[in-house]
Short mmCIF file of C-alpha atoms in Angstrom, two decimals:
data_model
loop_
_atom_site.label_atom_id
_atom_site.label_comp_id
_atom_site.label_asym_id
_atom_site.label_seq_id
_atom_site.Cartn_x
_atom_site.Cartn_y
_atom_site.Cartn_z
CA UNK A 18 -9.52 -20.84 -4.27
CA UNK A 19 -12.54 -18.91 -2.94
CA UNK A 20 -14.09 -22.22 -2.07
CA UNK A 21 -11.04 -22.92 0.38
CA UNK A 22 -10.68 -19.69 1.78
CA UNK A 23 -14.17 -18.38 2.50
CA UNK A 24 -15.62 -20.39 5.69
CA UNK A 25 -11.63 -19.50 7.10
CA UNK A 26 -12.27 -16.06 6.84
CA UNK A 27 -15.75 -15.93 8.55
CA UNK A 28 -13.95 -18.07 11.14
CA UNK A 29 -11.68 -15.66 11.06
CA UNK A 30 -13.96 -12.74 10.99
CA UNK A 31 -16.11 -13.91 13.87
CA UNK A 32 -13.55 -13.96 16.04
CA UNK A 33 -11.51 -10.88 15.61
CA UNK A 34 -15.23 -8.67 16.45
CA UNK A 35 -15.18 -10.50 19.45
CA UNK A 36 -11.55 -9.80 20.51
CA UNK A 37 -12.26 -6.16 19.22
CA UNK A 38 -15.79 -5.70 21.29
CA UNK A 39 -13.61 -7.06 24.47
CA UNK A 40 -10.87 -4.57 23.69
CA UNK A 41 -13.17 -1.40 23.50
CA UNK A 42 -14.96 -2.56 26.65
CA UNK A 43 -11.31 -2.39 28.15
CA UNK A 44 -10.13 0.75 26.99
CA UNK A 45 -13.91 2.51 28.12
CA UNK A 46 -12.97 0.77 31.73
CA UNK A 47 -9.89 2.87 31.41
CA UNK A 48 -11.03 5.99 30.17
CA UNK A 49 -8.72 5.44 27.32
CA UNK A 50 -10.09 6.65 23.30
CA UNK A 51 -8.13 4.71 21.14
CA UNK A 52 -7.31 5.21 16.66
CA UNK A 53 -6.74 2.74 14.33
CA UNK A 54 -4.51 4.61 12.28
CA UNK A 55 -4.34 3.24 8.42
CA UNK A 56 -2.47 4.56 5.15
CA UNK A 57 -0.45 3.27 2.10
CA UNK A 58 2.78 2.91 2.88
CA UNK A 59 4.90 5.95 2.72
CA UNK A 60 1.54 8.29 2.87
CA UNK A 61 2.78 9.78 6.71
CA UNK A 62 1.65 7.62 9.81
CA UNK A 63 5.04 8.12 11.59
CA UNK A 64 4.98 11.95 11.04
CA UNK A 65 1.55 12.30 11.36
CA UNK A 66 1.85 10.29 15.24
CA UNK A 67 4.81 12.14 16.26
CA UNK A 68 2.47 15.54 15.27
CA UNK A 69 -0.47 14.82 17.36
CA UNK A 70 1.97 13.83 20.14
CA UNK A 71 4.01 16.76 20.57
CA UNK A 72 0.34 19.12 20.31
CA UNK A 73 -1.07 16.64 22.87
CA UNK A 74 1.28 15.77 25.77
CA UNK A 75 1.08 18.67 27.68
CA UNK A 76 -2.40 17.41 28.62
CA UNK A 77 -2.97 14.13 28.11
CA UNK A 78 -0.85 10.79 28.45
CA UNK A 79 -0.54 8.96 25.13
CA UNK A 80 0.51 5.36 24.32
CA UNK A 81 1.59 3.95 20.75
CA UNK A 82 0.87 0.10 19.15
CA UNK A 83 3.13 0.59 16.27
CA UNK A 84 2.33 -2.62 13.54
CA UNK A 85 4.75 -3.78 11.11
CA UNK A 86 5.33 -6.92 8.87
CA UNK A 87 8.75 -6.97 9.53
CA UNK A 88 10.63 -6.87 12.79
CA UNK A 89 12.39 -3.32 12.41
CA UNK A 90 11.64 -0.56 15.21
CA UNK A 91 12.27 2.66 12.58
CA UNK A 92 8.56 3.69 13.90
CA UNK A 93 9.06 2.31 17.24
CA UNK A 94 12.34 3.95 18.25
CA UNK A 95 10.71 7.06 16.51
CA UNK A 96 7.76 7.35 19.53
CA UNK A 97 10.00 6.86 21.87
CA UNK A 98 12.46 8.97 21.20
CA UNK A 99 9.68 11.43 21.33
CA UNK A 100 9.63 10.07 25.05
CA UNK A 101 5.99 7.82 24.67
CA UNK A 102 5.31 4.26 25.84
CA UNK A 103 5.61 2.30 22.53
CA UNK A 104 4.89 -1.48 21.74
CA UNK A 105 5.48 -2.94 18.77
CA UNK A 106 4.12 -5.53 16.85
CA UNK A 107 5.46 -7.42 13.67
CA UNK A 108 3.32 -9.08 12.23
CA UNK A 109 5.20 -12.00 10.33
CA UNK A 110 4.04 -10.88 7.30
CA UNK A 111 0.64 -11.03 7.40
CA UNK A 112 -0.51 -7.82 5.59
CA UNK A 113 -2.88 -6.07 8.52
CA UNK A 114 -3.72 -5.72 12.44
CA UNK A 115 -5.87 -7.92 13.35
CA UNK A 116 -7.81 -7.75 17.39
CA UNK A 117 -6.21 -10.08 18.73
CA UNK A 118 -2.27 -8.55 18.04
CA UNK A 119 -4.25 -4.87 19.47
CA UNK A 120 -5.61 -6.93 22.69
CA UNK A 121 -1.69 -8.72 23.42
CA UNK A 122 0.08 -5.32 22.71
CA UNK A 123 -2.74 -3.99 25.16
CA UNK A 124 -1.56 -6.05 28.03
CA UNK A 125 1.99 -4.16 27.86
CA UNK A 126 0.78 -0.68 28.02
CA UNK A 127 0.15 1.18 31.25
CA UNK A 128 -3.41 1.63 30.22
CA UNK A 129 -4.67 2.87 33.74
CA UNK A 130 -1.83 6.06 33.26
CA UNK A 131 -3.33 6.64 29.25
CA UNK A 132 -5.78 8.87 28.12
CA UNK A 133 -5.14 7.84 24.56
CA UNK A 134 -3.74 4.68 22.35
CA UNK A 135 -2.61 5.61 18.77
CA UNK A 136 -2.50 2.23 16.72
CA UNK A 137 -0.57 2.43 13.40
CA UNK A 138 -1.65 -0.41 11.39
CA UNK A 139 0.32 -1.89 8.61
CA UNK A 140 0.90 0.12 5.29
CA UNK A 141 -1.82 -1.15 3.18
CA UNK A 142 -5.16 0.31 1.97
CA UNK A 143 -7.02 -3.49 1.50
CA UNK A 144 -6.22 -5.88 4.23
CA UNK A 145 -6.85 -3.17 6.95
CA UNK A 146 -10.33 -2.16 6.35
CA UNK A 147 -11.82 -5.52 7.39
CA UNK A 148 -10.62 -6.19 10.65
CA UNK A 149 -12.07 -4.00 13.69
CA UNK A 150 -9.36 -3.30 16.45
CA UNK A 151 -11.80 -2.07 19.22
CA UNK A 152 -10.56 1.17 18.71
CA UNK A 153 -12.68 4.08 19.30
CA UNK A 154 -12.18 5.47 15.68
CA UNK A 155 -11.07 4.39 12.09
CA UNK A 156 -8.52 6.96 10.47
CA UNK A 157 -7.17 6.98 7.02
CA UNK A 158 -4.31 9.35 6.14
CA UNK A 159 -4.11 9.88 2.07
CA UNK A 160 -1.77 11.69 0.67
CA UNK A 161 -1.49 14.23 -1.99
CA UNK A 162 1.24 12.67 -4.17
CA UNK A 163 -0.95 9.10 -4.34
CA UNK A 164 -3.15 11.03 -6.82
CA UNK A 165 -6.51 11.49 -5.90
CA UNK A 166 -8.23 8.69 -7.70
CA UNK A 167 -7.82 6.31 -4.30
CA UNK A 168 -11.00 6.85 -3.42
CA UNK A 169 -12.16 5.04 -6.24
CA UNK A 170 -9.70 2.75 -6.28
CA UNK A 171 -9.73 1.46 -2.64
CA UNK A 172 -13.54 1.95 -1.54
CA UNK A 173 -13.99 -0.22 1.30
CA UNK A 174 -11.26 1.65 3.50
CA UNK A 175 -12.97 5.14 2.84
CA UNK A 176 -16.49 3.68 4.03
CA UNK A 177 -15.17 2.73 7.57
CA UNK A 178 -13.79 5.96 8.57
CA UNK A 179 -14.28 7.96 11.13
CA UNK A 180 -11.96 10.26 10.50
CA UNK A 181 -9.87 11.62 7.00
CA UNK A 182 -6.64 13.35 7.21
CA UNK A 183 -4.92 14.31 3.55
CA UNK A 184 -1.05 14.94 4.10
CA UNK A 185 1.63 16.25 2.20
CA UNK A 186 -0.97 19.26 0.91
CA UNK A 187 2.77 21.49 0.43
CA UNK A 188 3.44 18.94 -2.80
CA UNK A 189 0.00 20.09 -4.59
CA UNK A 190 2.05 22.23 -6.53
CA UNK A 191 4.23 19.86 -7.96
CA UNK A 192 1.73 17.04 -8.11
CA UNK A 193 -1.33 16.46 -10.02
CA UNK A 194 -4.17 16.24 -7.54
CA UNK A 195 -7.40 17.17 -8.37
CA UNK A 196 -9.16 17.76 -4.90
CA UNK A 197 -12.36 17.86 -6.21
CA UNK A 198 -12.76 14.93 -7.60
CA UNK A 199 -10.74 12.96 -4.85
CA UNK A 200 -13.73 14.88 -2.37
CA UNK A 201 -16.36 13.40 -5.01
CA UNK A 202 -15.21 10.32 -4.78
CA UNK A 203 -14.94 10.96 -1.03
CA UNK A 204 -18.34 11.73 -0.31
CA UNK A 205 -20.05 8.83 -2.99
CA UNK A 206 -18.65 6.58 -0.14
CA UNK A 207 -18.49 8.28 2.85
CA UNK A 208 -21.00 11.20 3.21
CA UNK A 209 -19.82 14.18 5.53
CA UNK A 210 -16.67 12.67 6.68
CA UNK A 211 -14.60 14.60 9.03
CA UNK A 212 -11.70 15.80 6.68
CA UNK A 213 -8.43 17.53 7.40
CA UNK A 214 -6.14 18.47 5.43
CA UNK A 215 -2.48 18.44 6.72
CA UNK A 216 1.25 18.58 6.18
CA UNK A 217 3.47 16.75 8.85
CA UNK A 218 6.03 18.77 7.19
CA UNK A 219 5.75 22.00 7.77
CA UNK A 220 2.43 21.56 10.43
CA UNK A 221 0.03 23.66 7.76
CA UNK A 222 -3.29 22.52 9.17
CA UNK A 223 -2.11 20.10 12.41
CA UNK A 224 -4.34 22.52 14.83
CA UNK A 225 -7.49 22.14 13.86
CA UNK A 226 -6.69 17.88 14.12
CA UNK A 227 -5.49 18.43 17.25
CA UNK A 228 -8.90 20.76 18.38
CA UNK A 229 -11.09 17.86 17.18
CA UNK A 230 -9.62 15.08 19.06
CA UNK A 231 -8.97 16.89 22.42
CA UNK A 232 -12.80 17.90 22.72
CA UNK A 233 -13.68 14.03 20.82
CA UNK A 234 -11.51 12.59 24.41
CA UNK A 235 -13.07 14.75 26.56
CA UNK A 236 -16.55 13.87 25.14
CA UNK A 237 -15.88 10.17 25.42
CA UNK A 238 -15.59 10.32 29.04
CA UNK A 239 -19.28 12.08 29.36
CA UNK A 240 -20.60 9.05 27.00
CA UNK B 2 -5.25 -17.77 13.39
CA UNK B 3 -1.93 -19.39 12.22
CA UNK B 4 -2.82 -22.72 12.95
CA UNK B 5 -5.90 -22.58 11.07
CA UNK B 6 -4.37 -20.25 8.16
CA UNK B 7 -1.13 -22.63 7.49
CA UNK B 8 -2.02 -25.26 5.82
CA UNK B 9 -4.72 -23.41 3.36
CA UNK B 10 -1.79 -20.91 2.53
CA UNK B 11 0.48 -23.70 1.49
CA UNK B 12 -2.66 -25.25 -0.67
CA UNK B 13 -2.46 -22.00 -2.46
CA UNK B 14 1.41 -20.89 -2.58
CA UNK B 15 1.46 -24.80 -4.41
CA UNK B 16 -1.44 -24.72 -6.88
CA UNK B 17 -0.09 -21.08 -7.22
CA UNK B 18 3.24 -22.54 -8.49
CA UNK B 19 1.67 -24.76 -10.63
CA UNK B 20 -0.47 -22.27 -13.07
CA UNK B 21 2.70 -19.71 -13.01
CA UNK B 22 4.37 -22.57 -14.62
CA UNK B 23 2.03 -22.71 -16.85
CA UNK B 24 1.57 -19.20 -17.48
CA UNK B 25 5.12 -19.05 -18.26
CA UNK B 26 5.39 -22.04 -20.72
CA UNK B 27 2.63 -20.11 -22.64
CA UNK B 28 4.24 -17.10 -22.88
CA UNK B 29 7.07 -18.80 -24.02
CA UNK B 30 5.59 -20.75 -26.53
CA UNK B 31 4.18 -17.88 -27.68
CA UNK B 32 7.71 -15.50 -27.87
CA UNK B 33 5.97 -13.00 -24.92
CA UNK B 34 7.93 -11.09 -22.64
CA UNK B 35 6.06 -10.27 -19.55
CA UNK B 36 6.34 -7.91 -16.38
CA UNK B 37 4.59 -7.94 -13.19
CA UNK B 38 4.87 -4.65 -12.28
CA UNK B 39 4.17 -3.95 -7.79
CA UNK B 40 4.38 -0.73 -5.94
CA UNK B 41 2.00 0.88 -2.85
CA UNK B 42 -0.85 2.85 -3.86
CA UNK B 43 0.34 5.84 -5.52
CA UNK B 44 3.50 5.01 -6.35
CA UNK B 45 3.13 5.72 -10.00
CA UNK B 46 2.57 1.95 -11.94
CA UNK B 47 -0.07 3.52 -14.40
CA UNK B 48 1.77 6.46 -15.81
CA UNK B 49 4.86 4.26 -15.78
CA UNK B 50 2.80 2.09 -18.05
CA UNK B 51 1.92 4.80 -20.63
CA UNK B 52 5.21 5.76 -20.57
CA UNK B 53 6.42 2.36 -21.33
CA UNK B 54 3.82 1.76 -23.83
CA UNK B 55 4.39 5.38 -25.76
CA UNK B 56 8.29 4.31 -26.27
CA UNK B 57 7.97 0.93 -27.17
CA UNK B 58 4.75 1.00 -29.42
CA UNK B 59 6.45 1.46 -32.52
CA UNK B 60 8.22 -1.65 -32.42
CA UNK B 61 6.58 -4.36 -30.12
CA UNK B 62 2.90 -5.39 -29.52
CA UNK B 63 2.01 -4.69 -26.16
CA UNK B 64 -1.15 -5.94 -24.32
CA UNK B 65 -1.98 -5.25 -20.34
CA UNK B 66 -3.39 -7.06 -17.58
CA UNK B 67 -4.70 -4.74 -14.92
CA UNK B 68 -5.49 -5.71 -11.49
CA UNK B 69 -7.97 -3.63 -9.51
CA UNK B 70 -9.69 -4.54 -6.00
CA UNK B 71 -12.74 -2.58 -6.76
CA UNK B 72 -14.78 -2.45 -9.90
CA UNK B 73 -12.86 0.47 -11.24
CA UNK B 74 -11.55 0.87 -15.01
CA UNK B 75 -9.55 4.44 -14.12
CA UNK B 76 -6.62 2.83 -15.16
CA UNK B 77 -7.62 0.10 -18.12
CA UNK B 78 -9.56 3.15 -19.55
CA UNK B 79 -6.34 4.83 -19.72
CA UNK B 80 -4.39 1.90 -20.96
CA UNK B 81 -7.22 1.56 -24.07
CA UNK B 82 -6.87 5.43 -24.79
CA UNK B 83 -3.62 4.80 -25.27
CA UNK B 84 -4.77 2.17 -28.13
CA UNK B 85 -3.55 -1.11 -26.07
CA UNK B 86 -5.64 -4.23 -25.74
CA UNK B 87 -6.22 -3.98 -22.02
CA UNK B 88 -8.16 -6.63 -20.01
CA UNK B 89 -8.92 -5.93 -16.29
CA UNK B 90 -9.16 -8.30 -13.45
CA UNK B 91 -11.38 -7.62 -10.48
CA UNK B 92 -10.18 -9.12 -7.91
CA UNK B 93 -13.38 -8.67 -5.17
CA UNK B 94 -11.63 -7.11 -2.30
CA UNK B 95 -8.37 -9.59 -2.45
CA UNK B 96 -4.95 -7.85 -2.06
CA UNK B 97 -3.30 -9.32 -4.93
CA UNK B 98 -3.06 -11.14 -7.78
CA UNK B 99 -2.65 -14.42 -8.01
CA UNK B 100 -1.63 -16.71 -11.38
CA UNK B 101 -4.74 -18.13 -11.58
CA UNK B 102 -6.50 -14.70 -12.31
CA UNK B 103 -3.71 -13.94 -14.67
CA UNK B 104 -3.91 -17.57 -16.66
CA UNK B 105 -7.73 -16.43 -16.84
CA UNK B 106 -6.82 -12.78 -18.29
CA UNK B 107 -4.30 -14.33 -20.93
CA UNK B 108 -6.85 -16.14 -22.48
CA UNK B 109 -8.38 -12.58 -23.69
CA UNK B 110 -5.69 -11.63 -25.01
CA UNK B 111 -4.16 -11.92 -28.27
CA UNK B 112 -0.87 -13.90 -26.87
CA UNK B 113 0.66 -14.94 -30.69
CA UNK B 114 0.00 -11.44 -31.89
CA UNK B 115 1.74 -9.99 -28.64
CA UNK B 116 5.50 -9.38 -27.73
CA UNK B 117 5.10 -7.87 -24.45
CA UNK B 118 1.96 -8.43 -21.70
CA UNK B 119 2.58 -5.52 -19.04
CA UNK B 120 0.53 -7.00 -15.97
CA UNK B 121 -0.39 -4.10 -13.02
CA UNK B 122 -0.31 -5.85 -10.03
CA UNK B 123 -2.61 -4.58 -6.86
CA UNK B 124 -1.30 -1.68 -5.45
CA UNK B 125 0.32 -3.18 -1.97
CA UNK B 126 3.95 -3.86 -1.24
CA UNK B 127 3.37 -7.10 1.31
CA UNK B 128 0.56 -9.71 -0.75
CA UNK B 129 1.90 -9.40 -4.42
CA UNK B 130 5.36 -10.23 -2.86
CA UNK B 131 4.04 -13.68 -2.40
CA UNK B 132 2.60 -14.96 -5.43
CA UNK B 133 4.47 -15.75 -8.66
CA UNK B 134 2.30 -14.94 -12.03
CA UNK B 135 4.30 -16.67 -14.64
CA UNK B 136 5.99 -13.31 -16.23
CA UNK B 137 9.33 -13.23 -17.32
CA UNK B 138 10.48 -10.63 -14.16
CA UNK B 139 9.28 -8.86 -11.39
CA UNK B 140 9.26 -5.30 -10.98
CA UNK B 141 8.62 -2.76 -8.14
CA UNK B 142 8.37 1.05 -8.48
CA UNK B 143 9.06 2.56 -4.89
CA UNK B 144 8.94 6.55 -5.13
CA UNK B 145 10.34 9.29 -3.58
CA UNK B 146 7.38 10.75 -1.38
CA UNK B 147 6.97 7.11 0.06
CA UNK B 148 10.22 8.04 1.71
CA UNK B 149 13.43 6.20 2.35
CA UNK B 150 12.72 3.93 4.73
CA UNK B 151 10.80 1.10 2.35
CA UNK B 152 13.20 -1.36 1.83
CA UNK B 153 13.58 -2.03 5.46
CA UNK B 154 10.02 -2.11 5.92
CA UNK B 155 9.15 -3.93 3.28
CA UNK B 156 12.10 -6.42 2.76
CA UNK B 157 10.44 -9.28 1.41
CA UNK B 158 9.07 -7.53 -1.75
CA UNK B 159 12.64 -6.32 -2.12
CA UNK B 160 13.95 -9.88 -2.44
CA UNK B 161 12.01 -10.95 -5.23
CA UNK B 162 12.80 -8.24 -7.60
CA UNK B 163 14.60 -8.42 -10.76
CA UNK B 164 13.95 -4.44 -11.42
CA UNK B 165 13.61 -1.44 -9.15
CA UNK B 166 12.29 1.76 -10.39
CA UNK B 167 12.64 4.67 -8.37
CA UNK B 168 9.88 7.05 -9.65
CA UNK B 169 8.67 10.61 -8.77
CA UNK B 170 12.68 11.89 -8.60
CA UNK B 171 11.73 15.34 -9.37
CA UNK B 172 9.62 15.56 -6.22
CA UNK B 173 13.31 14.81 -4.24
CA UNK B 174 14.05 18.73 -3.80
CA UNK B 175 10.74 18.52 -1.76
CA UNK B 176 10.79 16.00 0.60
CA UNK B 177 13.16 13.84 3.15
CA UNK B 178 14.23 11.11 0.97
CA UNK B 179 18.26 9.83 1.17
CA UNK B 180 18.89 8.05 -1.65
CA UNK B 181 22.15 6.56 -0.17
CA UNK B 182 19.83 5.05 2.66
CA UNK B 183 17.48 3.62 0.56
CA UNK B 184 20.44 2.35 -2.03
CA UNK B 185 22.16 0.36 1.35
CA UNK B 186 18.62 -0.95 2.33
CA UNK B 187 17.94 -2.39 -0.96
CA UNK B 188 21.49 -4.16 -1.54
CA UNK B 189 21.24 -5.66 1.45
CA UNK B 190 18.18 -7.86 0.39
CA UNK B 191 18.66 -7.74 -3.11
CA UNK B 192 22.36 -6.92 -4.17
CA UNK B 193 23.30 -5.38 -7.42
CA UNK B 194 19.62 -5.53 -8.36
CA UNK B 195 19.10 -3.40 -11.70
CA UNK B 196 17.69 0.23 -10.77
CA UNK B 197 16.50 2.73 -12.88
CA UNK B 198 15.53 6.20 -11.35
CA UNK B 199 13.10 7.81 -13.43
CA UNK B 200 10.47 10.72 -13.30
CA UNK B 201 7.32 9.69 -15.48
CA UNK B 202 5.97 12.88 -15.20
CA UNK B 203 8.94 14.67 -16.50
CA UNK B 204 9.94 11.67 -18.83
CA UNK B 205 13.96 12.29 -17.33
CA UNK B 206 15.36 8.70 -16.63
CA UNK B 207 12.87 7.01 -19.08
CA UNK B 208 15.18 5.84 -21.80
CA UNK B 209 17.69 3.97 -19.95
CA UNK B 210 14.97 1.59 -18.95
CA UNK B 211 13.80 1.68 -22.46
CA UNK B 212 17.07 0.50 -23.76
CA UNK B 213 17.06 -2.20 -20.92
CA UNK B 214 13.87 -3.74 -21.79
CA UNK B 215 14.13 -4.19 -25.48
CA UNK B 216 17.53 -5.84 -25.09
CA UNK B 217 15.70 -7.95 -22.24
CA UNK B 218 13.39 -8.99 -25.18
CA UNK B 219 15.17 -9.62 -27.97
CA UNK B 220 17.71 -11.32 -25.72
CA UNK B 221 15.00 -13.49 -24.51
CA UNK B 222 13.80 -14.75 -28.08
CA UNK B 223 17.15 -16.20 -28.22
CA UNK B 224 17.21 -17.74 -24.72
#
């Protein structure tokens, strides 16, 4: 099987850094920083999106790519009921974003009008962590009732990251989740990565997210 | 992509077919009951399998197949702690498992001694969905922090099932999750499948399923 599938994938491969070099060269035309936002299913995209939103919109102008495998709009009608430009992309099945979906779903955003493109990529901790989207940064969100041996489990995502947000921290209680050795395992992979924990639920922890990424925009215009 | 991907994926899906068939007839021959058991990252599969293993160990032989992305033994460790012949299947960064890797793990194992072969599929609820091992049913365990909203987001896992278990219930007094929701969403795509909502860290719900698969098995000695 690997003998089929391997020169595909390079193919494959080859291409989609290409798609994703043009769409970062777009979105620095436009003064637009961009996240690829990744997660197991379940672990918070949605509520972590609709978060950073609300803290943001007073000052900046936000568009969403919202990719799913199936063609249901429960994220989709989510953003814009939160009153954000939203395009959606089902994938047909096919278990990640890939550049070239990012770069059509591009065309139908007012990118000239957006200071920022929040991608959520398909619910899936493998597939995702090959493909580069052009975005600006990679961002995982784990989340305390997953257990905290993902790290080891999944080690490719963690090492592409940019950016770690752990959500649902008001379960620890009820949940075993050793935080020290999830940030071991952490750190073995990605060394210094900019962590924050966070519950969508009740907001515990959303601000200091949200103080990041407003001066990380701000200092993407002087680069 | 699709017109290069196509015709590779159908190479697969049919030599695919063909070793499940085989994988089946084996376990047949050989009086074994087997389970693929699917669910996202998190959702629980391990502990489900200890607590399946600590009920049933008194009167069947049970051996596991575990399927990891990474190099990892977290969970066959736990599976041999628990005094189970456990082999583990690496598969190198793919998202699944596929019946070739699982023909290759049966040969470790000691199939005429065996009643039941648990096999831990790669936590993702989109690749497993398409590839048929050869075990007697398919299982998913979707759980209550994933939230409600899986079945319609996932819907092709859904269809493929012949169990559900809903794990993690005694985390519902904590988070948004409407059962009745999630209950429509899955009969839609998979009506009157059989459902057992259980809390493996609590052990409440366990026995029903219990009950259900030790009829399954004797009842399939006689099939």
């Amino acid at each position: 099987m690997s003998a089929i599938r391997v020169p595909v994938v390079e193919k494959i491969f080859n291409a989609n850094d290409q798609i994703a070099h043009q769409n970062r060269h777009l979105m620095n035309q436009n003064d637009v920083f961009a996240i690829n936002i990744m997660a197991s299913p379940g672990a918070g995209k949605t509520s972590f999106i609709l978060q950073t939103i609300k803290h943001l919109q007073a000052d900046f102008k936000i568009g969403v790519i919202e990719g799913d495998t199936a063609a249901v709009t429960i994220d989709s009608d989510k953003v814009v009921a939160a009153g954000m430009p939203a395009v959606q992309i089902n994938t047909g099945g096919e278990c990640h974003l890939d550049a070239t979906m990012v770069s059509e779903a591009l065309t139908r955003l007012p990118l000239a009008e957006l200071d920022l493109v929040i991608v959520e990529n398909v619910g899936n901790l493998i597939c995702p962590a090959a493909f580069d989207l052009g975005t600006s940064i990679n961002l995982l969100i784990a989340s305390v009732p997953e257990g905290d041996d993902k790290p080891y489990k999944y080690p490719n995502i963690y090492r592409g990251l940019e950016v770690l947000i752990i959500n649902k921290t008001d379960l620890q209680p009820y949940v075993q989740f050793d935080m020290d050795y999830f940030t071991r395992g952490v750190q073995l992979l990605n060394p210094g990565l900019t962590t924050f924990p966070v519950s969508c639920r009740t907001g515990e922890g959303i601000m200091p997210w949200i103080d990041w990424l407003k001066a990380e925009i701000l200092r993407s215009r002087q680069g």
